[in-house]
CSV table of C-alpha atoms in Angstrom, one decimal:
chain,number,residue,atom,x,y,z
E,1246,MET,CA,4.3,-11.3,4.1
E,1247,ASP,CA,7.4,-10.4,6.1
E,1248,LYS,CA,8.9,-8.5,3.1
E,1249,ILE,CA,5.7,-6.5,2.7
E,1250,ILE,CA,5.8,-5.6,6.4
E,1251,ASN,CA,9.4,-4.5,6.0
E,1252,ALA,CA,8.5,-2.4,3.0
E,1253,ILE,CA,5.8,-0.7,5.0
E,1254,ILE,CA,8.0,-0.1,8.1
E,1255,GLU,CA,10.8,1.2,5.9
E,1256,ASP,CA,8.3,3.4,4.0
E,1257,ASP,CA,9.6,2.0,0.7
E,1258,PHE,CA,6.6,2.5,-1.7
E,1259,GLU,CA,8.3,1.1,-4.8
E,1260,TRP,CA,9.3,-2.1,-3.1
E,1261,PHE,CA,5.8,-2.3,-1.4
E,1262,ALA,CA,4.0,-1.9,-4.7
E,1263,GLU,CA,6.2,-4.5,-6.4
E,1264,LEU,CA,5.5,-7.0,-3.6
E,1265,ILE,CA,1.8,-6.4,-3.7
E,1266,ASN,CA,1.7,-6.8,-7.4
E,1267,GLN,CA,3.5,-10.1,-7.1
E,1268,LYS,CA,1.8,-11.6,-4.0
E,1269,GLY,CA,-1.6,-9.8,-4.1
E,1270,ALA,CA,-3.2,-7.3,-1.9
E,1271,ASP,CA,-5.2,-9.7,0.3
E,1272,VAL,CA,-2.2,-11.8,1.5
E,1273,ILE,CA,-2.3,-12.4,5.2
E,1274,ASP,CA,0.3,-13.1,8.0
E,1275,LYS,CA,-0.1,-15.9,10.6
E,1276,ASN,CA,-2.4,-13.6,12.6
E,1277,GLY,CA,-4.6,-12.8,9.7
E,1278,PHE,CA,-3.4,-9.2,9.3
E,1279,THR,CA,-3.5,-7.8,5.8
E,1280,PRO,CA,-1.2,-5.3,4.2
E,1281,LEU,CA,-4.0,-2.7,4.6
E,1282,MET,CA,-4.2,-3.3,8.3
E,1283,TYR,CA,-0.4,-2.8,8.6
E,1284,CYS,CA,-0.5,0.3,6.5
E,1285,ILE,CA,-3.3,1.8,8.6
E,1286,GLN,CA,-1.4,1.0,11.8
E,1287,ASN,CA,1.7,2.6,10.5
E,1288,GLU,CA,-0.1,5.5,8.9
E,1289,LYS,CA,1.2,5.0,5.4
E,1290,LYS,CA,-1.4,7.0,3.4
E,1291,GLU,CA,0.2,6.5,-0.1
E,1292,MET,CA,0.3,2.7,0.5
E,1293,ILE,CA,-3.3,2.8,1.8
E,1294,ASP,CA,-4.5,4.6,-1.4
E,1295,PHE,CA,-2.5,2.1,-3.5
E,1296,LEU,CA,-4.3,-0.9,-1.8
E,1297,LEU,CA,-7.7,0.7,-2.0
E,1298,ASP,CA,-7.3,1.0,-5.8
E,1299,LYS,CA,-6.8,-2.8,-5.9
E,1300,ASP,CA,-9.5,-5.5,-5.8
E,1301,ILE,CA,-9.3,-6.2,-2.0
E,1302,ASP,CA,-11.7,-7.6,0.6
E,1303,ILE,CA,-12.2,-4.4,2.5
E,1304,ASN,CA,-14.0,-6.4,5.3
E,1305,LYS,CA,-11.5,-9.1,5.8
E,1306,VAL,CA,-11.1,-10.0,9.5
E,1307,ASN,CA,-7.9,-11.0,11.3
E,1308,ASN,CA,-7.7,-13.8,13.9
E,1309,ILE,CA,-9.2,-11.6,16.6
E,1310,GLY,CA,-12.0,-10.4,14.3
E,1311,ASN,CA,-10.8,-6.9,13.6
E,1312,THR,CA,-11.2,-5.3,10.2
E,1313,ALA,CA,-9.1,-2.6,8.6
E,1314,LEU,CA,-11.8,-0.1,9.6
E,1315,PHE,CA,-11.4,-1.0,13.2
E,1316,TYR,CA,-7.7,-0.1,13.1
E,1317,ALA,CA,-8.5,3.1,11.1
E,1318,VAL,CA,-11.0,4.2,13.9
E,1319,PHE,CA,-8.5,3.3,16.6
E,1320,LYS,CA,-5.6,5.3,14.9
E,1321,SER,CA,-7.8,8.2,13.7
E,1322,LYS,CA,-6.5,10.9,16.1
E,1323,ASN,CA,-9.7,12.9,15.4
E,1324,LYS,CA,-9.1,12.8,11.6
E,1325,THR,CA,-11.7,11.1,9.3
E,1326,ASP,CA,-9.8,10.8,6.1
E,1327,ILE,CA,-8.8,7.2,6.2
E,1328,VAL,CA,-12.1,6.1,7.8
E,1329,GLU,CA,-13.9,7.9,5.1
E,1330,LYS,CA,-11.9,6.2,2.3
E,1331,LEU,CA,-12.6,2.8,3.8
E,1332,LEU,CA,-16.3,3.5,4.1
E,1333,LYS,CA,-16.5,4.7,0.5
E,1334,LYS,CA,-14.8,1.5,-0.5
E,1335,GLY,CA,-17.6,-0.5,1.3
E,1336,ALA,CA,-16.2,-1.1,4.8
E,1337,ASP,CA,-18.9,-2.3,7.2
E,1338,ILE,CA,-19.1,-0.2,10.4
E,1339,ASN,CA,-21.0,-3.0,12.2
E,1340,ILE,CA,-18.7,-6.1,11.9
E,1341,SER,CA,-18.0,-7.1,15.5
E,1342,ASN,CA,-14.7,-8.6,16.5
E,1343,ASN,CA,-14.2,-11.6,18.8
E,1344,THR,CA,-15.0,-9.5,21.9
E,1345,GLY,CA,-18.2,-8.0,20.3
E,1346,ILE,CA,-16.7,-4.6,19.5
E,1347,SER,CA,-17.5,-3.1,16.1
E,1348,PRO,CA,-15.7,-0.1,14.5
E,1349,LEU,CA,-18.9,1.9,15.2
E,1350,SER,CA,-19.0,0.9,18.9
E,1351,LEU,CA,-15.3,1.6,19.1
E,1352,ALA,CA,-15.8,5.1,17.7
E,1353,ASN,CA,-18.7,5.7,20.2
E,1354,SER,CA,-16.5,4.6,23.1
E,1355,MET,CA,-13.6,6.9,22.3
E,1356,ALA,CA,-13.2,10.5,23.2
E,1357,ASN,CA,-12.8,11.3,19.5
E,1358,GLU,CA,-15.9,13.4,18.8
E,1359,LYS,CA,-15.1,14.1,15.1
E,1360,VAL,CA,-14.7,10.5,14.1
E,1361,LYS,CA,-17.7,9.5,16.4
E,1362,ASP,CA,-20.0,12.1,14.7
E,1363,PHE,CA,-18.7,11.2,11.2
E,1364,MET,CA,-19.4,7.5,11.7
E,1365,ASN,CA,-22.8,7.9,13.3
E,1366,ASN,CA,-23.8,10.2,10.4
E,1367,TRP,CA,-22.4,7.9,7.7
E,1368,ARG,CA,-25.5,5.7,7.6
């Protein structure tokens, strides 16, 4: 997983794609983070799209119970594009993490009206 993280940080799509094709898209690190979670946190849209075209567990949780959608909401900066892609792929807005916070409740607690409205109208 360290090589995948390095490819994400270095924004090396070719290396990233090669590693994902070798190791699989649902590989996790010691904290349960998936490549999708890292790509979302680092705002790597091309890599996110590549992963979403794979057969992945879109609702996989890490060791603290967060899903990729949780990180997409957190990083959204009043943009809904990544959130929408994850929802279309089947991401669950109601999966609560270890502290009881779901992506939907996170969106509702943030001062991010566009994402909040989008998620509340998704149902």
